[in-house]
Short mmCIF file of C-alpha atoms and ligand atoms in Angstrom, two decimals:
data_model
loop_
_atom_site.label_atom_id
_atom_site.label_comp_id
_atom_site.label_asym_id
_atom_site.label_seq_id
_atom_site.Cartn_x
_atom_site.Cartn_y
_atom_site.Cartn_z
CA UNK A 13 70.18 267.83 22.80
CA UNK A 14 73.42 267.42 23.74
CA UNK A 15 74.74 263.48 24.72
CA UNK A 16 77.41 263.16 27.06
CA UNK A 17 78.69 259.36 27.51
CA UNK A 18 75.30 257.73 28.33
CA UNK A 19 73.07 260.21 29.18
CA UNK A 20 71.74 263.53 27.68
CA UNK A 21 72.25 266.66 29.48
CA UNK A 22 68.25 266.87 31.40
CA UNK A 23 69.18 263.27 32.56
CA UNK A 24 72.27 264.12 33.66
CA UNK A 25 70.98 266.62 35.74
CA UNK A 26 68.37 264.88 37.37
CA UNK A 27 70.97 262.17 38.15
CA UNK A 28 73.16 264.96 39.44
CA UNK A 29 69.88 265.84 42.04
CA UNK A 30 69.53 262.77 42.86
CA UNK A 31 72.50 261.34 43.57
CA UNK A 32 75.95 263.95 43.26
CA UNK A 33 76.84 266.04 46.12
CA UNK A 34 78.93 268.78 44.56
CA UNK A 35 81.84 269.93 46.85
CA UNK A 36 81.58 273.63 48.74
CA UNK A 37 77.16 273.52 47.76
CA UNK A 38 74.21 274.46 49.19
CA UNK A 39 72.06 271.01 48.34
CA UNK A 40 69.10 272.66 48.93
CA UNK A 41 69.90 275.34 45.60
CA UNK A 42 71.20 272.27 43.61
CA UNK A 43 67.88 271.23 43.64
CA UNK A 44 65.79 274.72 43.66
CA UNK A 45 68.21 275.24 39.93
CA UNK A 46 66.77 271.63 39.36
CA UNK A 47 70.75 270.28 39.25
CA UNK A 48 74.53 271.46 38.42
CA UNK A 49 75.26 273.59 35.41
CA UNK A 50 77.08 270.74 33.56
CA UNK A 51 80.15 271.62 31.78
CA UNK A 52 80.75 269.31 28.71
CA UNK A 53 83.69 270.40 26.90
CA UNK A 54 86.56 273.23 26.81
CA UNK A 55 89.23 274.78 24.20
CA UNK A 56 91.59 277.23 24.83
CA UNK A 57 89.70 279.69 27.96
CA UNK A 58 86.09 278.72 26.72
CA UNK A 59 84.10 276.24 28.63
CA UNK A 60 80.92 274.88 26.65
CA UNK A 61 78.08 273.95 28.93
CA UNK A 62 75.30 271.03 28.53
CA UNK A 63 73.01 273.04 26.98
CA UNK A 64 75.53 274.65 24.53
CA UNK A 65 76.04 277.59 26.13
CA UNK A 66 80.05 278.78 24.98
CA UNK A 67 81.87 281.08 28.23
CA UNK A 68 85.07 282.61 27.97
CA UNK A 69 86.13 281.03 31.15
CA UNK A 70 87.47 284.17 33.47
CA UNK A 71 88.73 281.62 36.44
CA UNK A 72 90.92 279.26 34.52
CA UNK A 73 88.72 276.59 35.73
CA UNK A 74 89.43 276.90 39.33
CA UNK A 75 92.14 279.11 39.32
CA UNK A 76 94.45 276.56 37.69
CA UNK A 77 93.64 275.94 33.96
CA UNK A 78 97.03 277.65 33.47
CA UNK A 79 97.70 276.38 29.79
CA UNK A 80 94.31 276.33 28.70
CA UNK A 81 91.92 273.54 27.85
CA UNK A 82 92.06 270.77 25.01
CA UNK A 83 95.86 270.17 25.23
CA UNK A 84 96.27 266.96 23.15
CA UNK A 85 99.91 266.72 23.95
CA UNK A 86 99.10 266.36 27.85
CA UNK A 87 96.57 263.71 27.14
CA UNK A 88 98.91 262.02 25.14
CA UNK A 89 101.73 261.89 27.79
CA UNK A 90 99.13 260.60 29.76
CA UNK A 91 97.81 257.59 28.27
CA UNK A 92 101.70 256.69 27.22
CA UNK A 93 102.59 256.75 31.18
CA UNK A 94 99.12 255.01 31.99
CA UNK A 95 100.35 251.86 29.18
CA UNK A 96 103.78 252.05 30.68
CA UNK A 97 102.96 251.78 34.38
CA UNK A 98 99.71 253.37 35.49
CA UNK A 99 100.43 253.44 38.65
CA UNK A 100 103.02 252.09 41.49
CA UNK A 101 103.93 253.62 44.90
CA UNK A 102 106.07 256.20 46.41
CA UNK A 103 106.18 254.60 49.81
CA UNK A 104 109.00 252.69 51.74
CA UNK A 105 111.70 254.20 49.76
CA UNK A 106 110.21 253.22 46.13
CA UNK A 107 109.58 255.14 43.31
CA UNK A 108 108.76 255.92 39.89
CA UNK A 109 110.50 257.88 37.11
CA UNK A 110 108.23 260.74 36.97
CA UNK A 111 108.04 262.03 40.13
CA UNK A 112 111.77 262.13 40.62
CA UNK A 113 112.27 263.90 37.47
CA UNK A 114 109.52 266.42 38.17
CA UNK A 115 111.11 266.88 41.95
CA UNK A 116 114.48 267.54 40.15
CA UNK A 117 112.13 269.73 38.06
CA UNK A 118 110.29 271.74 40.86
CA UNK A 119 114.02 272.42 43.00
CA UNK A 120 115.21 273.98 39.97
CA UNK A 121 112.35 276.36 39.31
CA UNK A 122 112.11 276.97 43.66
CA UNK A 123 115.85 277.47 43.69
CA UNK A 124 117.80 278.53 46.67
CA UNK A 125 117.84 275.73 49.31
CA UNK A 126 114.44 274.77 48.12
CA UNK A 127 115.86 271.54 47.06
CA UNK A 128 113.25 268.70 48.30
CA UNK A 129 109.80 268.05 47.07
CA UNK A 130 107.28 265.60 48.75
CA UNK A 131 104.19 264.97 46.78
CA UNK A 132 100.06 264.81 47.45
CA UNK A 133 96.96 265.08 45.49
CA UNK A 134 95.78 268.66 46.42
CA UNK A 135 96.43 271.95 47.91
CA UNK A 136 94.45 270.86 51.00
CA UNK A 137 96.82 267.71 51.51
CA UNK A 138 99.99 269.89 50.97
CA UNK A 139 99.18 271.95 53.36
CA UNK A 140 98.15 268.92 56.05
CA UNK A 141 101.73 267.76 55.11
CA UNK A 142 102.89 271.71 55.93
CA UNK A 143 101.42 270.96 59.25
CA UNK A 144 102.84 267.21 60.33
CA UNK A 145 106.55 268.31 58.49
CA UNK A 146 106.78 271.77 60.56
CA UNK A 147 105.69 270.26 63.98
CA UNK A 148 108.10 267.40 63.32
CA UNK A 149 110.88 269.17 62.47
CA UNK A 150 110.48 271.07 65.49
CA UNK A 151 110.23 268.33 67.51
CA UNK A 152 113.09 266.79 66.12
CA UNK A 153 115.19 269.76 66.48
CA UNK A 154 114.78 269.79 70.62
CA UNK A 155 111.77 272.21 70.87
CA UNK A 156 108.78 270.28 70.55
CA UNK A 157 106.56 273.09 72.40
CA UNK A 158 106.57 275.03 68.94
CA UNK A 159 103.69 274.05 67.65
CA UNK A 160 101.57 277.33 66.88
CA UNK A 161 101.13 278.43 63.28
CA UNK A 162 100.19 281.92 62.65
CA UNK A 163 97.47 282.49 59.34
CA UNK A 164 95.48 285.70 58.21
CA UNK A 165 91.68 286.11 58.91
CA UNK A 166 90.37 285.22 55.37
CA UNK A 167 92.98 283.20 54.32
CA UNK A 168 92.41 279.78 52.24
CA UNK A 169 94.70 277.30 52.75
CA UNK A 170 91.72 273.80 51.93
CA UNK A 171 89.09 272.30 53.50
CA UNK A 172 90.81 269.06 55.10
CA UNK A 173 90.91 269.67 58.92
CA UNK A 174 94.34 270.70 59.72
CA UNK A 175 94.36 272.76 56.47
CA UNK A 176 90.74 274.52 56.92
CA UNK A 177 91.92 275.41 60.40
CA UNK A 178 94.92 277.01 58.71
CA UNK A 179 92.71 278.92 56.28
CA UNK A 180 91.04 282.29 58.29
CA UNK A 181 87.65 282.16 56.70
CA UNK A 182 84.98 281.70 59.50
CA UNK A 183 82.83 280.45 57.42
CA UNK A 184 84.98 277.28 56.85
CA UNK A 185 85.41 277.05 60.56
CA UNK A 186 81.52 276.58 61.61
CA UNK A 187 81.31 273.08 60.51
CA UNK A 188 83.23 270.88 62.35
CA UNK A 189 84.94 272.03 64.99
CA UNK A 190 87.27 274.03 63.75
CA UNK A 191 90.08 276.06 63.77
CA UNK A 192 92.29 272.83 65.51
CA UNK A 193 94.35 274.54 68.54
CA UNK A 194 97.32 275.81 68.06
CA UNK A 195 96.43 278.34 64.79
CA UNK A 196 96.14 281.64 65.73
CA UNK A 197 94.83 284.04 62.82
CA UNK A 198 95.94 288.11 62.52
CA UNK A 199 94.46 290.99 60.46
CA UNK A 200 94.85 290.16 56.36
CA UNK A 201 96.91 293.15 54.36
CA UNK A 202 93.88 293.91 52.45
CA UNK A 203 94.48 297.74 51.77
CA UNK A 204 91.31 298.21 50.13
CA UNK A 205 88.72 296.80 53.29
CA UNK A 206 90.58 297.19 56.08
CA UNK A 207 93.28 300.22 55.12
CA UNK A 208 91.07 302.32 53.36
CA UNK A 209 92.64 305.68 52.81
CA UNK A 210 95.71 304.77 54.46
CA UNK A 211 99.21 304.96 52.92
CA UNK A 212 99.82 301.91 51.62
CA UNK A 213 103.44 301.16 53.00
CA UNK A 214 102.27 302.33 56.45
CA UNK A 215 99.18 300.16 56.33
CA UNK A 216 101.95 297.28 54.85
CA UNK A 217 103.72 298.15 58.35
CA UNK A 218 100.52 297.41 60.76
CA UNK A 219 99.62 294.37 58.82
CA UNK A 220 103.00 293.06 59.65
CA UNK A 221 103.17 294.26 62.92
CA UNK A 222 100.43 292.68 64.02
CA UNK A 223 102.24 289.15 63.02
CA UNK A 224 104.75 289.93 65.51
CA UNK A 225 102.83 291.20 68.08
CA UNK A 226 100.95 287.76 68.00
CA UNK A 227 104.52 286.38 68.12
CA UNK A 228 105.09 287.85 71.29
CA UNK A 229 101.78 287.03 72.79
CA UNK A 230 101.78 283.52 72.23
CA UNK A 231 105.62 283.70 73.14
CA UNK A 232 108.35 283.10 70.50
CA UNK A 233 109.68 279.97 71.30
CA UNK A 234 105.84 278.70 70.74
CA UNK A 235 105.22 279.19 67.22
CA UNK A 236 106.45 276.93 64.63
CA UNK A 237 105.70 278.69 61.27
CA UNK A 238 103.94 281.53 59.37
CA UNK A 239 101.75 280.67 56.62
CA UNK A 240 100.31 282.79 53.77
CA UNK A 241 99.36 283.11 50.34
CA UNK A 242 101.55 285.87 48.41
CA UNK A 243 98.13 287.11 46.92
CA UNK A 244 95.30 285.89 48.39
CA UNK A 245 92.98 284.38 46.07
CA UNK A 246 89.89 282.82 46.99
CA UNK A 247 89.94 285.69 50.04
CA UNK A 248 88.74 287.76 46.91
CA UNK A 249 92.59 288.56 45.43
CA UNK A 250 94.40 290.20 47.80
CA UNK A 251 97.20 291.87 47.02
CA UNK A 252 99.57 293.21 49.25
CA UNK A 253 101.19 296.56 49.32
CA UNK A 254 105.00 296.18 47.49
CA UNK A 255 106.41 295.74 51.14
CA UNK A 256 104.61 293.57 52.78
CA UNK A 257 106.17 290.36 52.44
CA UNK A 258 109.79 291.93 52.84
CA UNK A 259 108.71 292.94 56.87
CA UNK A 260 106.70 289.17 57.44
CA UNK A 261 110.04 287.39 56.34
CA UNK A 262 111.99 289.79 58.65
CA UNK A 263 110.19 289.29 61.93
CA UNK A 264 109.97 285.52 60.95
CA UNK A 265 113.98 285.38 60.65
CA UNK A 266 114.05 287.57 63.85
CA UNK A 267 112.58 284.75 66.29
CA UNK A 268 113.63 281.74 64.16
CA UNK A 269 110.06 280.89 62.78
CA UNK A 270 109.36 279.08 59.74
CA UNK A 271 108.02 280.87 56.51
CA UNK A 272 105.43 278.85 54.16
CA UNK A 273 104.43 280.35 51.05
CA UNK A 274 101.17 278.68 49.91
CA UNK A 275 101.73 278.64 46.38
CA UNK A 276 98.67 277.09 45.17
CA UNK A 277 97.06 279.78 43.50
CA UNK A 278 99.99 282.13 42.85
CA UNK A 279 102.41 279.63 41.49
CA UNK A 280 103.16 278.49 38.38
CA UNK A 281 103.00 282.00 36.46
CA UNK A 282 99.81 283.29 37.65
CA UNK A 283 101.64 287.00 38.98
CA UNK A 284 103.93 286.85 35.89
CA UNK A 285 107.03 284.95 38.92
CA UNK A 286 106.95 281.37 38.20
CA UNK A 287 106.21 281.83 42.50
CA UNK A 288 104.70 284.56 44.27
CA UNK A 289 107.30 284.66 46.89
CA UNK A 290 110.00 285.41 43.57
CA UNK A 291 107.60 288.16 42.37
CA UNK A 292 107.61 289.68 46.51
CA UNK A 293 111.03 288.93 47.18
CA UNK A 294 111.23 286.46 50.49
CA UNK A 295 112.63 283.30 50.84
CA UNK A 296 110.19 280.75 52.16
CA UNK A 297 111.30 277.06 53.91
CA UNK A 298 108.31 275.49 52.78
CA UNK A 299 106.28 276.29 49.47
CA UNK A 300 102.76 274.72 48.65
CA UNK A 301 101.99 274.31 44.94
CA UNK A 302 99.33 272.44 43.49
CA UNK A 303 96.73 273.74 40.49
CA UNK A 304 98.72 275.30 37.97
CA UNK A 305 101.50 272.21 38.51
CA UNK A 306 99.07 270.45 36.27
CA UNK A 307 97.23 272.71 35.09
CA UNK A 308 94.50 270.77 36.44
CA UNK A 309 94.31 268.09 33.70
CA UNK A 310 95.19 265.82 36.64
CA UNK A 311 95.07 266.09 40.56
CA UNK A 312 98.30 266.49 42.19
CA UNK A 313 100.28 268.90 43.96
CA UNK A 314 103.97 268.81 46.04
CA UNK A 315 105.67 270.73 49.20
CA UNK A 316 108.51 272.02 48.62
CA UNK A 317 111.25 271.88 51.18
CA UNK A 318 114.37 273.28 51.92
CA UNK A 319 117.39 271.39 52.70
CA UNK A 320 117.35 272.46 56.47
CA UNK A 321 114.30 270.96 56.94
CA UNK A 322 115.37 267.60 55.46
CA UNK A 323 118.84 267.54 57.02
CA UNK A 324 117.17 267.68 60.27
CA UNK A 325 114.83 264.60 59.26
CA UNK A 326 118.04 263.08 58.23
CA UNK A 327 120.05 263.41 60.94
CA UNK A 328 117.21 262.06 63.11
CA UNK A 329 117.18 258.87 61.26
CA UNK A 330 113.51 259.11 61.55
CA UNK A 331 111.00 258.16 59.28
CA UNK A 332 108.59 260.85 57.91
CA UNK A 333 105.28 258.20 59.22
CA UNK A 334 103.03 260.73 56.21
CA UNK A 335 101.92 260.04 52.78
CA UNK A 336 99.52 259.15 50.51
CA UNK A 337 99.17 256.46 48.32
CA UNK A 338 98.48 258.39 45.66
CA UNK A 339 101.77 260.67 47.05
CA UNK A 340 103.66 260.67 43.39
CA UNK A 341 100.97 259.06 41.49
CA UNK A 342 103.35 258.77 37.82
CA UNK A 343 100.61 259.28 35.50
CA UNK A 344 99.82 262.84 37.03
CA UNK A 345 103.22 263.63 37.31
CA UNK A 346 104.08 262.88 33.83
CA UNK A 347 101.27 265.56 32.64
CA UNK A 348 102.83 267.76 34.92
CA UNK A 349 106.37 267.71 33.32
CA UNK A 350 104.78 268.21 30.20
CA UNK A 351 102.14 271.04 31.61
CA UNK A 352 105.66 272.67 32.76
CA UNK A 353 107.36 272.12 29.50
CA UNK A 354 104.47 274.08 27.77
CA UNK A 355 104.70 277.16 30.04
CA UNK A 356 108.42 277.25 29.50
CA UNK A 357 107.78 276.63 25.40
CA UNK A 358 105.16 279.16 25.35
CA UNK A 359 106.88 281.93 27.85
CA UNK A 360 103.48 281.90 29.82
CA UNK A 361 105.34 283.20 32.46
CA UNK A 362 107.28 286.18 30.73
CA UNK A 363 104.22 286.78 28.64
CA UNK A 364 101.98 287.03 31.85
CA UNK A 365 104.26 289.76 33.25
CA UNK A 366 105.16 291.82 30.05
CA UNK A 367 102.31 291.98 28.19
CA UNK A 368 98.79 289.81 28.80
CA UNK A 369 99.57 291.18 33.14
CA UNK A 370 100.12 294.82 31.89
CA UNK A 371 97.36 294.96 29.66
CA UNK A 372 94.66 293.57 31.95
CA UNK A 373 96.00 296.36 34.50
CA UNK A 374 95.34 298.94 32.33
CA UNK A 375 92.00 297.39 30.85
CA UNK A 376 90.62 297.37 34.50
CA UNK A 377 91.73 300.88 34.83
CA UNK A 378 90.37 302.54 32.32
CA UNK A 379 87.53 300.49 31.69
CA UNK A 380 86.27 299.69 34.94
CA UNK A 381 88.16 301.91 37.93
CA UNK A 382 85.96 304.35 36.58
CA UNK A 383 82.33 302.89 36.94
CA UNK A 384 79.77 304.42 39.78
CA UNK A 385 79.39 300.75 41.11
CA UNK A 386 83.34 300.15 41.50
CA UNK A 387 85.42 301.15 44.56
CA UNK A 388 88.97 299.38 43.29
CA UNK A 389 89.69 297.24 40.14
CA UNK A 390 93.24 295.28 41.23
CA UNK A 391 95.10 293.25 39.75
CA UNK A 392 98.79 291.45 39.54
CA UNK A 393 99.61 289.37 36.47
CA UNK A 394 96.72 288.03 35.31
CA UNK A 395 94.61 287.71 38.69
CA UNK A 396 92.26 290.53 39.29
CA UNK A 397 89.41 291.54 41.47
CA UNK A 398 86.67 294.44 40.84
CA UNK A 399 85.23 295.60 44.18
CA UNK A 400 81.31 297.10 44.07
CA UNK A 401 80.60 299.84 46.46
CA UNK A 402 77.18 301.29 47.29
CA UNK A 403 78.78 304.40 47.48
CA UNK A 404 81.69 306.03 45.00
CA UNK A 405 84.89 307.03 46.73
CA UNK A 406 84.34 304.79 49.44
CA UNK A 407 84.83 301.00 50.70
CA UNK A 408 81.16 300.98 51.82
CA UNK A 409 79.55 297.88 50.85
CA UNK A 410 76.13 297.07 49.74
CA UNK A 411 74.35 295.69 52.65
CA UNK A 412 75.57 293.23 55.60
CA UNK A 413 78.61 291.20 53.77
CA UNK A 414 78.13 292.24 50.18
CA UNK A 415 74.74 291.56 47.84
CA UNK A 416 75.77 293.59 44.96
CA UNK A 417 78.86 291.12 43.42
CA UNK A 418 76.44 287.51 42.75
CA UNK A 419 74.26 289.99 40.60
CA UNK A 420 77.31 290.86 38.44
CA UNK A 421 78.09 287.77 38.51
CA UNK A 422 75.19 285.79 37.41
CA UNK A 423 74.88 288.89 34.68
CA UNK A 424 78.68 288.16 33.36
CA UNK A 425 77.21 284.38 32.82
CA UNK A 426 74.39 285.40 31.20
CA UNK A 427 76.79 287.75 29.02
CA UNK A 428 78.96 284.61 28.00
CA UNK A 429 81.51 284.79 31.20
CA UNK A 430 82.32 282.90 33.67
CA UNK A 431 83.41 284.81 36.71
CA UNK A 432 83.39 284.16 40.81
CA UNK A 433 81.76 286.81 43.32
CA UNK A 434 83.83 286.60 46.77
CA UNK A 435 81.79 289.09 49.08
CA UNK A 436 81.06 292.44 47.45
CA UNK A 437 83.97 291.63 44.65
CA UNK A 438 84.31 290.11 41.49
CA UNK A 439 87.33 288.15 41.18
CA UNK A 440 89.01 286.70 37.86
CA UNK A 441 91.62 284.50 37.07
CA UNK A 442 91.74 283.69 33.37
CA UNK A 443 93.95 280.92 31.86
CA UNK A 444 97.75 282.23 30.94
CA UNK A 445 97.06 281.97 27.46
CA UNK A 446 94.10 284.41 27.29
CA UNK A 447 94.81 286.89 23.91
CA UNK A 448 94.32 290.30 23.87
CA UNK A 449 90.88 290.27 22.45
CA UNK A 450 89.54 287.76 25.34
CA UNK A 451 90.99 290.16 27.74
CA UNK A 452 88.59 292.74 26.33
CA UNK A 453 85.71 290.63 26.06
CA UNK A 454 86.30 289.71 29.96
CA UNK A 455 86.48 293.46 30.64
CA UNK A 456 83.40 294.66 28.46
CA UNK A 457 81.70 291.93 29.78
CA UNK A 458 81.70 292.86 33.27
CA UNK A 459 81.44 296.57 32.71
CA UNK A 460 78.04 295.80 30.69
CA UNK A 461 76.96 293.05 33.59
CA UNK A 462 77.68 296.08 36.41
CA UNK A 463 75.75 298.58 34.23
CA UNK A 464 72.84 295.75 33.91
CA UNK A 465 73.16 295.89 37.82
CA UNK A 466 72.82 299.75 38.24
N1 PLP B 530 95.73 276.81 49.18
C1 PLP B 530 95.24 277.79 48.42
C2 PLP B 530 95.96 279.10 48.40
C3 PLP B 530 94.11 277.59 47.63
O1 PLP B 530 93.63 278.59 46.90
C4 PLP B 530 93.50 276.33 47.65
C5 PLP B 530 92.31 276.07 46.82
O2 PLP B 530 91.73 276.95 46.23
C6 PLP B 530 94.02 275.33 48.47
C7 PLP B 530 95.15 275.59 49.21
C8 PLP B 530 93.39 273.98 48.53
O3 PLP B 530 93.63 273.30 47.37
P1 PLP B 530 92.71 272.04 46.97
O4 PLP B 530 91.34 272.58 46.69
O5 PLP B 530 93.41 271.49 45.77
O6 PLP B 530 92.72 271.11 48.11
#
């Protein structure tokens, strides 16, 4: 049996029952599955679990495992920064080397008038900090009545409670109170579920419109910002038609809103861009990046700003009363630097776009576009989703909501992959450095797991 620190894997789990509360779970099928699967250790995109089961890990983790696991080099950078000063504070004007370098870092990657970085521990957080910045800019710019942000139905933008009321999922609403007012949510370009059959650029055109009919419902000089993810992610990848993005930034520069790119999945090479809004083509004022910033080896993520925003703040005198005190935290962003000095080494980015993206695309194409179960096999770069249909040719789903994709799914673990199922899809998102061969095995995998499922 496998030990892990003090405990072997069955005692692990039954402490895991007993006392662990694992984040987005149903308690009550912790304990039916007698405890968490237990992941022990990882190289390169396989995870090993406590009972020495080896999967090629298809989700990068949690869509952030960007360079791969068992990077000595990061851990090494880390316990160097943790002997030189583990940790001191970003607030009241102080600092710490790494941070500053990686903000100098981060502007030059965002480029443009990007040029200001503020940093938290998650997505969630950098998205709370979306929502204080763009109302206080507003605010401090004379218009303090703009204070609406407008989202997509089945967006994710966290689970705190100004950044789950950003996010469109209803689901994340129920508990809690949520949405917070002043977030309106309008139709998601998801061409596949809600377009089906339509052209895509006209479809691109609705989605769009719709954004700026809401605009002029909830009157112009209300709203304070757009948000959206370039590709939605954990909305079960969607990926807008080639246009869409091009039309949101237009009616956004038309009445003077802010644009916020949540980056947080689609940053940091995941579309073959280093940012989705590069690979689209739009200029955002705000950007959202966490995940693939560190690769996950260590929690932290940043807002980008751009120098509008900050000049304004300046100007004001005021003092920006947000932060965290973990806002900066050195150690994480010293394995950050280096997690962005390995993409650049390694051409993740390039490599993701010209050949690892490509083949994928065509792997899903040939391999899986085809199946009876499959309605649409997507991807962009190296995210990807497989829809199931009950019926060929058609978006029609199995059942109320999708029942087909957790099948799949819990066949691709039993096959040796690790996969998620987002309603009636199966969505991956492998590490950048995934070869050729793993590509294949992620593909044959889930072809044999939808035959099994037949
Ligand atoms: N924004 C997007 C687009 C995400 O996908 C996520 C998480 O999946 C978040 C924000 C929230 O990030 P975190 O879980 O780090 O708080």
């Amino acid at each position: 049996m496998t030990t892990v620190r003090n405990h072997d894997i069955a005692t692990l789990r039954q402490l895991d029952m007993a006392h662990h509360l694992p984040a987005q779970s149903s308690y009550a099928l912790q304990q039916q599955l007698g405890g968490s699967r237990v992941i022990t250790h990882a190289r390169g995109c396989t995870i090993t679990d406590g009972e020495g089961h080896s999967l090629l890990d298809g989700m990068a983790g949690l869509w952030c495992v960007n360079v791969g696991y068992g990077r000595e080099e990061l851990a090494e950078v880390a316990r160097a920064q943790m002997l030189e000063l583990p940790f001191y504070n970003t607030f009241f004007r102080t600092a710490t080397p790494p941070p500053i370098e990686l903000a100098a870092r981060l502007a030059g990657l965002l480029g443009g008038d990007l040029q200001h970085v503020f940093f938290n521990n998650s997505g969630s957080e950098s998205n709370d900090t979306v929502f204080r910045l763009v109302r206080t800019y507003w605010a401090l710019k004379g218009q303090p009545q703009r204070t609406v942000f407008i989202s997509r139905r089945n967006a994710y933008h966290g689970s705190t409670v100004a950044s789950a009321s950003l996010g469109g999922m209803d689901f994340m609403h129920v508990q809690g109170g949520m949405p917070i007012p002043g977030v309106e949510h309008v139709m998601q370009p998801y061409h596949f579920g809600e377009g089906f059959g339509e052209d895509p650029e006209s479809f691109a055109a609705r989605a769009a419109a719709a954004i700026e009919e809401r605009i002029l419902a909830v009157g112009p000089e209300n709203v304070a910002a757009f948000i959206g993810e370039p590709v939605q992610g954990a909305g079960g990848v969607i990926i807008p038609p080639p246009t869409y993005w091009q039309r949101v930034e237009a009616i956004c520069r038309k009445y003077g809103i802010l644009l916020v790119s949540d980056e947080v999945i689609c940053g940091f090479g995941r579309l073959g861009a280093w940012f989705g809004f590069q690979h689209f083509g739009f200029t955002p004022d705000i950007v959202s990046m966490a995940k693939g910033l560190s690769s996950g080896y260590l929690p932290i993520s940043a807002t980008g700003v751009s120098r509008e925003i900050v000049e304004t703040l300046r100007a004001s005198g005021e003092e920006f009363t947000h932060g965290y005190t973990y806002s900066g935290h050195p150690v994480c962003a010293a394995v950050a630097l280096r997690n962005l000095d390995i993409i650049e080494r390694e051409d993740l980015v390039g490599r993701t776009a010209r050949d690892t993206g490509p083949y994928l695309a065509a792997a899903l194409a040939e391999r899986l576009a085809p199946h009876p179960l499959v309605g649409e096999a997507r991807s962009l770069g190296l995210i990807g989703a497989v829809e199931i249909v009950a019926e060929k040719g058609t978006n029609r789903r199995h059942g109320k909501g999708g029942q087909a994709a957790p099948i799949v799914r819990d066949h691709c673990i039993a096959r040796g992959l690790m996969v998620r199922a987002v309603r009636d899809a199966i969505v991956m998102s492998p590490p950048l450095v995934i070869s050729h061969a793993e590509i294949d095995q992620l593909v044959d995998t889930i072809k044999a797991a939808l035959d099994a499922a037949q």
